[in-house]
Amino acid sequence: MSRVGKKPIAVPAGVTVVLLADRIEFEGKKGKLASPLHEGITARTEGGTLVLARKDDSKSQKAFHGLCRALAANCLQGVTQGYQKQLEIVGVGYKAKLDKGVLEISLGYSKPILYPVPADVEIVVEKPTLLTIRGIDKQRVGKVADDIHRLRKPDPYKLKGVRYVGEKLVKKERKAGVSGA
Protein backbone atom coordinates (compact mmCIF):
# COMPACT_ATOMS: atom_id res chain seq x y z
CA MET A 1 0.00 0.00 0.00
CA SER A 2 1.19 3.51 -0.72
CA ARG A 3 2.64 4.99 2.44
CA VAL A 4 1.79 8.52 1.38
CA GLY A 5 -1.59 7.69 -0.13
CA LYS A 6 -3.02 5.92 2.90
CA LYS A 7 -2.42 8.84 5.29
CA PRO A 8 -5.62 10.78 5.98
CA ILE A 9 -5.56 14.55 5.46
CA ALA A 10 -6.88 16.61 8.37
CA VAL A 11 -9.30 19.27 7.12
CA PRO A 12 -9.23 22.32 9.43
CA ALA A 13 -12.34 24.32 10.31
CA GLY A 14 -13.20 27.02 7.80
CA VAL A 15 -12.20 24.98 4.76
CA THR A 16 -14.89 23.75 2.38
CA VAL A 17 -14.16 20.48 0.53
CA VAL A 18 -16.25 19.57 -2.53
CA LEU A 19 -15.76 16.04 -3.91
CA LEU A 20 -16.31 15.62 -7.64
CA ALA A 21 -15.67 12.63 -9.92
CA ASP A 22 -12.44 13.97 -11.43
CA ARG A 23 -11.20 16.48 -8.83
CA ILE A 24 -11.42 17.77 -5.28
CA GLU A 25 -12.14 21.48 -4.75
CA PHE A 26 -10.92 23.33 -1.67
CA GLU A 27 -12.04 26.77 -0.56
CA GLY A 28 -10.46 28.52 2.41
CA LYS A 29 -9.62 31.96 3.73
CA LYS A 30 -6.83 32.50 1.15
CA GLY A 31 -8.75 31.39 -1.95
CA LYS A 32 -9.98 28.45 -3.98
CA LEU A 33 -7.99 25.57 -5.51
CA ALA A 34 -8.75 22.25 -7.19
CA SER A 35 -6.75 19.03 -7.01
CA PRO A 36 -7.11 16.41 -9.77
CA LEU A 37 -8.16 12.83 -9.08
CA HIS A 38 -6.68 10.23 -11.41
CA GLU A 39 -8.89 7.49 -12.86
CA GLY A 40 -9.33 4.76 -10.26
CA ILE A 41 -8.68 7.01 -7.25
CA THR A 42 -11.66 7.95 -5.07
CA ALA A 43 -11.96 10.41 -2.20
CA ARG A 44 -14.29 10.57 0.78
CA THR A 45 -14.59 12.66 3.93
CA GLU A 46 -14.78 11.04 7.34
CA GLY A 47 -15.40 13.38 10.26
CA GLY A 48 -12.96 16.20 9.54
CA THR A 49 -10.50 14.14 7.48
CA LEU A 50 -10.11 13.46 3.78
CA VAL A 51 -9.23 9.88 2.79
CA LEU A 52 -8.17 8.75 -0.68
CA ALA A 53 -8.50 5.14 -1.88
CA ARG A 54 -7.58 3.24 -5.05
CA LYS A 55 -9.44 0.54 -6.95
CA ASP A 56 -6.58 -2.03 -7.22
CA ASP A 57 -2.96 -2.63 -6.26
CA SER A 58 -1.32 -2.22 -9.65
CA LYS A 59 1.98 -0.35 -9.72
CA SER A 60 0.55 2.67 -11.55
CA GLN A 61 -2.45 2.90 -9.20
CA LYS A 62 -0.11 2.90 -6.19
CA ALA A 63 1.91 5.74 -7.73
CA PHE A 64 -1.16 7.82 -8.61
CA HIS A 65 -2.62 7.17 -5.14
CA GLY A 66 0.34 8.85 -3.46
CA LEU A 67 0.45 11.62 -6.06
CA CYS A 68 -3.24 12.52 -5.72
CA ARG A 69 -2.95 12.56 -1.92
CA ALA A 70 0.14 14.82 -2.02
CA LEU A 71 -1.50 17.24 -4.48
CA ALA A 72 -4.64 17.40 -2.32
CA ALA A 73 -2.56 18.08 0.81
CA ASN A 74 -0.69 20.86 -1.04
CA CYS A 75 -3.98 22.47 -2.09
CA LEU A 76 -5.30 22.27 1.46
CA GLN A 77 -2.20 23.93 2.87
CA GLY A 78 -2.33 26.56 0.12
CA VAL A 79 -5.89 27.69 0.90
CA THR A 80 -5.20 27.80 4.66
CA GLN A 81 -1.60 29.06 5.03
CA GLY A 82 -0.24 29.72 1.54
CA TYR A 83 3.29 29.26 0.27
CA GLN A 84 6.28 31.53 0.01
CA LYS A 85 9.84 31.42 -1.29
CA GLN A 86 12.55 33.98 -0.74
CA LEU A 87 15.31 34.91 -3.17
CA GLU A 88 18.37 37.01 -2.45
CA ILE A 89 20.32 38.90 -5.07
CA VAL A 90 24.08 39.02 -4.48
CA GLY A 91 26.47 41.16 -6.51
CA VAL A 92 27.67 44.73 -6.92
CA GLY A 93 24.91 46.74 -8.59
CA TYR A 94 22.48 43.81 -8.60
CA LYS A 95 19.04 44.90 -7.42
CA ALA A 96 15.31 44.61 -8.02
CA LYS A 97 12.33 46.92 -7.85
CA LEU A 98 8.61 46.42 -8.41
CA ASP A 99 6.58 48.90 -10.42
CA LYS A 100 2.94 48.42 -11.52
CA GLY A 101 3.01 44.63 -11.75
CA VAL A 102 6.41 44.45 -13.46
CA LEU A 103 9.55 43.35 -11.62
CA GLU A 104 12.63 45.17 -12.88
CA ILE A 105 15.84 43.28 -12.08
CA SER A 106 19.36 44.60 -12.72
CA LEU A 107 21.75 41.64 -12.87
CA GLY A 108 24.84 43.00 -14.61
CA TYR A 109 23.52 42.72 -18.15
CA SER A 110 23.46 45.75 -20.49
CA LYS A 111 19.77 46.37 -19.75
CA PRO A 112 17.56 45.55 -16.77
CA ILE A 113 15.30 42.51 -17.12
CA LEU A 114 11.54 43.19 -16.98
CA TYR A 115 9.58 40.27 -15.50
CA PRO A 116 5.75 40.57 -15.56
CA VAL A 117 4.27 39.36 -12.27
CA PRO A 118 1.54 36.71 -12.76
CA ALA A 119 -1.91 37.57 -11.38
CA ASP A 120 -2.08 34.58 -9.00
CA VAL A 121 1.33 35.26 -7.39
CA GLU A 122 2.45 38.18 -5.23
CA ILE A 123 6.05 39.40 -5.32
CA VAL A 124 7.26 41.66 -2.51
CA VAL A 125 10.59 43.48 -2.72
CA GLU A 126 11.53 43.72 0.96
CA LYS A 127 14.97 45.17 0.19
CA PRO A 128 16.49 45.84 -3.21
CA THR A 129 18.36 42.54 -2.78
CA LEU A 130 15.61 40.41 -1.16
CA LEU A 131 12.47 39.14 -2.92
CA THR A 132 9.56 37.24 -1.37
CA ILE A 133 7.23 35.31 -3.65
CA ARG A 134 3.84 34.38 -2.13
CA GLY A 135 0.79 32.53 -3.37
CA ILE A 136 -1.68 29.75 -2.67
CA ASP A 137 -0.55 27.36 -5.43
CA LYS A 138 2.71 25.61 -4.53
CA GLN A 139 3.55 24.82 -8.14
CA ARG A 140 3.04 28.42 -9.35
CA VAL A 141 5.10 29.90 -6.50
CA GLY A 142 7.93 27.47 -7.23
CA LYS A 143 7.77 28.12 -10.97
CA VAL A 144 7.93 31.91 -10.59
CA ALA A 145 10.81 31.60 -8.09
CA ASP A 146 12.65 29.29 -10.48
CA ASP A 147 12.10 31.65 -13.43
CA ILE A 148 13.68 34.53 -11.48
CA HIS A 149 16.47 32.26 -10.17
CA ARG A 150 17.37 31.22 -13.74
CA LEU A 151 17.86 34.84 -14.86
CA ARG A 152 21.35 34.75 -13.28
CA LYS A 153 22.29 31.56 -11.45
CA PRO A 154 24.98 31.94 -8.76
CA ASP A 155 28.48 31.98 -10.23
CA PRO A 156 30.59 29.15 -8.69
CA TYR A 157 33.72 31.35 -8.48
CA LYS A 158 32.38 34.62 -7.05
CA LEU A 159 28.98 33.34 -5.77
CA LYS A 160 27.15 36.32 -7.22
CA GLY A 161 23.72 35.99 -8.81
CA VAL A 162 20.17 35.13 -7.70
CA ARG A 163 19.90 32.43 -5.03
CA TYR A 164 17.31 31.00 -2.69
CA VAL A 165 17.58 32.15 0.93
CA GLY A 166 19.36 29.39 2.81
CA GLU A 167 20.82 27.78 -0.33
CA LYS A 168 24.24 26.29 0.38
CA LEU A 169 26.82 27.14 -2.26
CA VAL A 170 30.35 25.79 -2.54
CA LYS A 171 32.88 28.30 -3.82
CA LYS A 172 35.34 26.91 -6.36
CA GLU A 173 38.99 27.81 -6.35
CA ARG A 174 40.40 29.71 -9.30
CA LYS A 175 41.53 27.71 -12.29
CA ALA A 176 45.04 26.26 -11.95
CA GLY A 177 46.35 27.63 -15.27
CA VAL A 178 45.49 31.25 -14.47
CA SER A 179 48.41 33.47 -13.56
CA GLY A 180 48.50 36.98 -12.17
CA ALA A 181 45.22 36.72 -10.29
PDB file of C-alpha atoms in Angstrom:
ATOM      1  CA  MET A   1       0.000   0.000   0.000  1.00  0.00           C
ATOM      2  CA  SER A   2       1.187   3.512  -0.721  1.00  0.00           C
ATOM      3  CA  ARG A   3       2.641   4.991   2.445  1.00  0.00           C
ATOM      4  CA  VAL A   4       1.789   8.524   1.384  1.00  0.00           C
ATOM      5  CA  GLY A   5      -1.595   7.690  -0.132  1.00  0.00           C
ATOM      6  CA  LYS A   6      -3.015   5.923   2.896  1.00  0.00           C
ATOM      7  CA  LYS A   7      -2.419   8.837   5.288  1.00  0.00           C
ATOM      8  CA  PRO A   8      -5.622  10.784   5.983  1.00  0.00           C
ATOM      9  CA  ILE A   9      -5.559  14.553   5.457  1.00  0.00           C
ATOM     10  CA  ALA A  10      -6.878  16.609   8.373  1.00  0.00           C
ATOM     11  CA  VAL A  11      -9.296  19.273   7.118  1.00  0.00           C
ATOM     12  CA  PRO A  12      -9.233  22.322   9.429  1.00  0.00           C
ATOM     13  CA  ALA A  13     -12.337  24.320  10.313  1.00  0.00           C
ATOM     14  CA  GLY A  14     -13.205  27.019   7.803  1.00  0.00           C
ATOM     15  CA  VAL A  15     -12.199  24.975   4.759  1.00  0.00           C
ATOM     16  CA  THR A  16     -14.893  23.747   2.381  1.00  0.00           C
ATOM     17  CA  VAL A  17     -14.165  20.481   0.532  1.00  0.00           C
ATOM     18  CA  VAL A  18     -16.251  19.567  -2.535  1.00  0.00           C
ATOM     19  CA  LEU A  19     -15.757  16.043  -3.915  1.00  0.00           C
ATOM     20  CA  LEU A  20     -16.311  15.620  -7.642  1.00  0.00           C
ATOM     21  CA  ALA A  21     -15.672  12.632  -9.923  1.00  0.00           C
ATOM     22  CA  ASP A  22     -12.436  13.966 -11.426  1.00  0.00           C
ATOM     23  CA  ARG A  23     -11.204  16.485  -8.826  1.00  0.00           C
ATOM     24  CA  ILE A  24     -11.421  17.774  -5.276  1.00  0.00           C
ATOM     25  CA  GLU A  25     -12.144  21.481  -4.749  1.00  0.00           C
ATOM     26  CA  PHE A  26     -10.918  23.331  -1.668  1.00  0.00           C
ATOM     27  CA  GLU A  27     -12.043  26.773  -0.558  1.00  0.00           C
ATOM     28  CA  GLY A  28     -10.464  28.523   2.411  1.00  0.00           C
ATOM     29  CA  LYS A  29      -9.616  31.964   3.730  1.00  0.00           C
ATOM     30  CA  LYS A  30      -6.830  32.498   1.148  1.00  0.00           C
ATOM     31  CA  GLY A  31      -8.746  31.395  -1.950  1.00  0.00           C
ATOM     32  CA  LYS A  32      -9.977  28.455  -3.983  1.00  0.00           C
ATOM     33  CA  LEU A  33      -7.986  25.569  -5.514  1.00  0.00           C
ATOM     34  CA  ALA A  34      -8.753  22.247  -7.186  1.00  0.00           C
ATOM     35  CA  SER A  35      -6.752  19.027  -7.006  1.00  0.00           C
ATOM     36  CA  PRO A  36      -7.110  16.412  -9.768  1.00  0.00           C
ATOM     37  CA  LEU A  37      -8.156  12.826  -9.080  1.00  0.00           C
ATOM     38  CA  HIS A  38      -6.684  10.229 -11.410  1.00  0.00           C
ATOM     39  CA  GLU A  39      -8.893   7.493 -12.860  1.00  0.00           C
ATOM     40  CA  GLY A  40      -9.327   4.756 -10.262  1.00  0.00           C
ATOM     41  CA  ILE A  41      -8.680   7.015  -7.247  1.00  0.00           C
ATOM     42  CA  THR A  42     -11.660   7.951  -5.071  1.00  0.00           C
ATOM     43  CA  ALA A  43     -11.961  10.407  -2.201  1.00  0.00           C
ATOM     44  CA  ARG A  44     -14.290  10.568   0.784  1.00  0.00           C
ATOM     45  CA  THR A  45     -14.591  12.655   3.933  1.00  0.00           C
ATOM     46  CA  GLU A  46     -14.782  11.038   7.342  1.00  0.00           C
ATOM     47  CA  GLY A  47     -15.398  13.383  10.260  1.00  0.00           C
ATOM     48  CA  GLY A  48     -12.961  16.201   9.538  1.00  0.00           C
ATOM     49  CA  THR A  49     -10.499  14.141   7.478  1.00  0.00           C
ATOM     50  CA  LEU A  50     -10.109  13.458   3.784  1.00  0.00           C
ATOM     51  CA  VAL A  51      -9.232   9.877   2.792  1.00  0.00           C
ATOM     52  CA  LEU A  52      -8.168   8.749  -0.679  1.00  0.00           C
ATOM     53  CA  ALA A  53      -8.504   5.135  -1.877  1.00  0.00           C
ATOM     54  CA  ARG A  54      -7.583   3.239  -5.047  1.00  0.00           C
ATOM     55  CA  LYS A  55      -9.441   0.536  -6.953  1.00  0.00           C
ATOM     56  CA  ASP A  56      -6.584  -2.025  -7.221  1.00  0.00           C
ATOM     57  CA  ASP A  57      -2.961  -2.629  -6.262  1.00  0.00           C
ATOM     58  CA  SER A  58      -1.316  -2.215  -9.655  1.00  0.00           C
ATOM     59  CA  LYS A  59       1.983  -0.347  -9.719  1.00  0.00           C
ATOM     60  CA  SER A  60       0.549   2.666 -11.553  1.00  0.00           C
ATOM     61  CA  GLN A  61      -2.452   2.903  -9.203  1.00  0.00           C
ATOM     62  CA  LYS A  62      -0.107   2.902  -6.194  1.00  0.00           C
ATOM     63  CA  ALA A  63       1.912   5.739  -7.735  1.00  0.00           C
ATOM     64  CA  PHE A  64      -1.159   7.820  -8.606  1.00  0.00           C
ATOM     65  CA  HIS A  65      -2.619   7.172  -5.139  1.00  0.00           C
ATOM     66  CA  GLY A  66       0.341   8.853  -3.465  1.00  0.00           C
ATOM     67  CA  LEU A  67       0.454  11.623  -6.059  1.00  0.00           C
ATOM     68  CA  CYS A  68      -3.242  12.520  -5.716  1.00  0.00           C
ATOM     69  CA  ARG A  69      -2.948  12.563  -1.921  1.00  0.00           C
ATOM     70  CA  ALA A  70       0.135  14.818  -2.024  1.00  0.00           C
ATOM     71  CA  LEU A  71      -1.504  17.244  -4.479  1.00  0.00           C
ATOM     72  CA  ALA A  72      -4.639  17.398  -2.318  1.00  0.00           C
ATOM     73  CA  ALA A  73      -2.555  18.078   0.809  1.00  0.00           C
ATOM     74  CA  ASN A  74      -0.690  20.857  -1.039  1.00  0.00           C
ATOM     75  CA  CYS A  75      -3.981  22.473  -2.094  1.00  0.00           C
ATOM     76  CA  LEU A  76      -5.304  22.271   1.462  1.00  0.00           C
ATOM     77  CA  GLN A  77      -2.199  23.927   2.870  1.00  0.00           C
ATOM     78  CA  GLY A  78      -2.325  26.561   0.117  1.00  0.00           C
ATOM     79  CA  VAL A  79      -5.893  27.687   0.904  1.00  0.00           C
ATOM     80  CA  THR A  80      -5.201  27.803   4.657  1.00  0.00           C
ATOM     81  CA  GLN A  81      -1.602  29.058   5.033  1.00  0.00           C
ATOM     82  CA  GLY A  82      -0.244  29.721   1.536  1.00  0.00           C
ATOM     83  CA  TYR A  83       3.291  29.262   0.273  1.00  0.00           C
ATOM     84  CA  GLN A  84       6.276  31.535   0.007  1.00  0.00           C
ATOM     85  CA  LYS A  85       9.836  31.417  -1.291  1.00  0.00           C
ATOM     86  CA  GLN A  86      12.551  33.980  -0.743  1.00  0.00           C
ATOM     87  CA  LEU A  87      15.311  34.908  -3.168  1.00  0.00           C
ATOM     88  CA  GLU A  88      18.369  37.010  -2.452  1.00  0.00           C
ATOM     89  CA  ILE A  89      20.320  38.903  -5.070  1.00  0.00           C
ATOM     90  CA  VAL A  90      24.080  39.025  -4.477  1.00  0.00           C
ATOM     91  CA  GLY A  91      26.470  41.156  -6.513  1.00  0.00           C
ATOM     92  CA  VAL A  92      27.668  44.725  -6.919  1.00  0.00           C
ATOM     93  CA  GLY A  93      24.908  46.738  -8.587  1.00  0.00           C
ATOM     94  CA  TYR A  94      22.481  43.808  -8.599  1.00  0.00           C
ATOM     95  CA  LYS A  95      19.040  44.904  -7.418  1.00  0.00           C
ATOM     96  CA  ALA A  96      15.309  44.606  -8.018  1.00  0.00           C
ATOM     97  CA  LYS A  97      12.328  46.918  -7.848  1.00  0.00           C
ATOM     98  CA  LEU A  98       8.613  46.416  -8.414  1.00  0.00           C
ATOM     99  CA  ASP A  99       6.584  48.904 -10.424  1.00  0.00           C
ATOM    100  CA  LYS A 100       2.938  48.421 -11.516  1.00  0.00           C
ATOM    101  CA  GLY A 101       3.011  44.629 -11.751  1.00  0.00           C
ATOM    102  CA  VAL A 102       6.414  44.454 -13.455  1.00  0.00           C
ATOM    103  CA  LEU A 103       9.549  43.350 -11.621  1.00  0.00           C
ATOM    104  CA  GLU A 104      12.631  45.170 -12.879  1.00  0.00           C
ATOM    105  CA  ILE A 105      15.838  43.285 -12.079  1.00  0.00           C
ATOM    106  CA  SER A 106      19.362  44.597 -12.722  1.00  0.00           C
ATOM    107  CA  LEU A 107      21.755  41.635 -12.870  1.00  0.00           C
ATOM    108  CA  GLY A 108      24.842  42.996 -14.610  1.00  0.00           C
ATOM    109  CA  TYR A 109      23.518  42.722 -18.155  1.00  0.00           C
ATOM    110  CA  SER A 110      23.461  45.753 -20.492  1.00  0.00           C
ATOM    111  CA  LYS A 111      19.774  46.374 -19.751  1.00  0.00           C
ATOM    112  CA  PRO A 112      17.562  45.545 -16.769  1.00  0.00           C
ATOM    113  CA  ILE A 113      15.296  42.511 -17.121  1.00  0.00           C
ATOM    114  CA  LEU A 114      11.545  43.187 -16.983  1.00  0.00           C
ATOM    115  CA  TYR A 115       9.578  40.267 -15.502  1.00  0.00           C
ATOM    116  CA  PRO A 116       5.750  40.571 -15.562  1.00  0.00           C
ATOM    117  CA  VAL A 117       4.272  39.364 -12.270  1.00  0.00           C
ATOM    118  CA  PRO A 118       1.538  36.712 -12.764  1.00  0.00           C
ATOM    119  CA  ALA A 119      -1.907  37.570 -11.384  1.00  0.00           C
ATOM    120  CA  ASP A 120      -2.082  34.585  -9.004  1.00  0.00           C
ATOM    121  CA  VAL A 121       1.327  35.261  -7.392  1.00  0.00           C
ATOM    122  CA  GLU A 122       2.449  38.183  -5.225  1.00  0.00           C
ATOM    123  CA  ILE A 123       6.049  39.395  -5.318  1.00  0.00           C
ATOM    124  CA  VAL A 124       7.262  41.660  -2.505  1.00  0.00           C
ATOM    125  CA  VAL A 125      10.592  43.484  -2.724  1.00  0.00           C
ATOM    126  CA  GLU A 126      11.534  43.723   0.958  1.00  0.00           C
ATOM    127  CA  LYS A 127      14.974  45.171   0.192  1.00  0.00           C
ATOM    128  CA  PRO A 128      16.494  45.837  -3.211  1.00  0.00           C
ATOM    129  CA  THR A 129      18.356  42.540  -2.781  1.00  0.00           C
ATOM    130  CA  LEU A 130      15.613  40.408  -1.157  1.00  0.00           C
ATOM    131  CA  LEU A 131      12.475  39.140  -2.917  1.00  0.00           C
ATOM    132  CA  THR A 132       9.562  37.237  -1.368  1.00  0.00           C
ATOM    133  CA  ILE A 133       7.225  35.310  -3.647  1.00  0.00           C
ATOM    134  CA  ARG A 134       3.844  34.379  -2.133  1.00  0.00           C
ATOM    135  CA  GLY A 135       0.788  32.534  -3.374  1.00  0.00           C
ATOM    136  CA  ILE A 136      -1.678  29.752  -2.669  1.00  0.00           C
ATOM    137  CA  ASP A 137      -0.547  27.359  -5.428  1.00  0.00           C
ATOM    138  CA  LYS A 138       2.709  25.607  -4.526  1.00  0.00           C
ATOM    139  CA  GLN A 139       3.545  24.821  -8.144  1.00  0.00           C
ATOM    140  CA  ARG A 140       3.043  28.415  -9.349  1.00  0.00           C
ATOM    141  CA  VAL A 141       5.103  29.902  -6.498  1.00  0.00           C
ATOM    142  CA  GLY A 142       7.926  27.467  -7.229  1.00  0.00           C
ATOM    143  CA  LYS A 143       7.766  28.118 -10.974  1.00  0.00           C
ATOM    144  CA  VAL A 144       7.934  31.911 -10.587  1.00  0.00           C
ATOM    145  CA  ALA A 145      10.811  31.601  -8.086  1.00  0.00           C
ATOM    146  CA  ASP A 146      12.655  29.292 -10.484  1.00  0.00           C
ATOM    147  CA  ASP A 147      12.102  31.655 -13.434  1.00  0.00           C
ATOM    148  CA  ILE A 148      13.679  34.526 -11.480  1.00  0.00           C
ATOM    149  CA  HIS A 149      16.471  32.256 -10.171  1.00  0.00           C
ATOM    150  CA  ARG A 150      17.374  31.224 -13.736  1.00  0.00           C
ATOM    151  CA  LEU A 151      17.859  34.836 -14.860  1.00  0.00           C
ATOM    152  CA  ARG A 152      21.346  34.750 -13.279  1.00  0.00           C
ATOM    153  CA  LYS A 153      22.294  31.559 -11.448  1.00  0.00           C
ATOM    154  CA  PRO A 154      24.984  31.941  -8.765  1.00  0.00           C
ATOM    155  CA  ASP A 155      28.482  31.977 -10.231  1.00  0.00           C
ATOM    156  CA  PRO A 156      30.587  29.155  -8.690  1.00  0.00           C
ATOM    157  CA  TYR A 157      33.720  31.351  -8.481  1.00  0.00           C
ATOM    158  CA  LYS A 158      32.384  34.625  -7.049  1.00  0.00           C
ATOM    159  CA  LEU A 159      28.984  33.342  -5.766  1.00  0.00           C
ATOM    160  CA  LYS A 160      27.147  36.323  -7.217  1.00  0.00           C
ATOM    161  CA  GLY A 161      23.720  35.993  -8.809  1.00  0.00           C
ATOM    162  CA  VAL A 162      20.173  35.128  -7.695  1.00  0.00           C
ATOM    163  CA  ARG A 163      19.902  32.429  -5.032  1.00  0.00           C
ATOM    164  CA  TYR A 164      17.308  31.004  -2.692  1.00  0.00           C
ATOM    165  CA  VAL A 165      17.582  32.146   0.929  1.00  0.00           C
ATOM    166  CA  GLY A 166      19.357  29.389   2.811  1.00  0.00           C
ATOM    167  CA  GLU A 167      20.819  27.779  -0.334  1.00  0.00           C
ATOM    168  CA  LYS A 168      24.237  26.291   0.382  1.00  0.00           C
ATOM    169  CA  LEU A 169      26.817  27.139  -2.265  1.00  0.00           C
ATOM    170  CA  VAL A 170      30.354  25.785  -2.539  1.00  0.00           C
ATOM    171  CA  LYS A 171      32.878  28.296  -3.818  1.00  0.00           C
ATOM    172  CA  LYS A 172      35.338  26.906  -6.364  1.00  0.00           C
ATOM    173  CA  GLU A 173      38.992  27.810  -6.352  1.00  0.00           C
ATOM    174  CA  ARG A 174      40.396  29.706  -9.301  1.00  0.00           C
ATOM    175  CA  LYS A 175      41.534  27.708 -12.286  1.00  0.00           C
ATOM    176  CA  ALA A 176      45.043  26.256 -11.946  1.00  0.00           C
ATOM    177  CA  GLY A 177      46.352  27.629 -15.271  1.00  0.00           C
ATOM    178  CA  VAL A 178      45.493  31.246 -14.466  1.00  0.00           C
ATOM    179  CA  SER A 179      48.412  33.474 -13.564  1.00  0.00           C
ATOM    180  CA  GLY A 180      48.502  36.985 -12.165  1.00  0.00           C
ATOM    181  CA  ALA A 181      45.220  36.715 -10.285  1.00  0.00           C
TER     182      ALA A 181
END
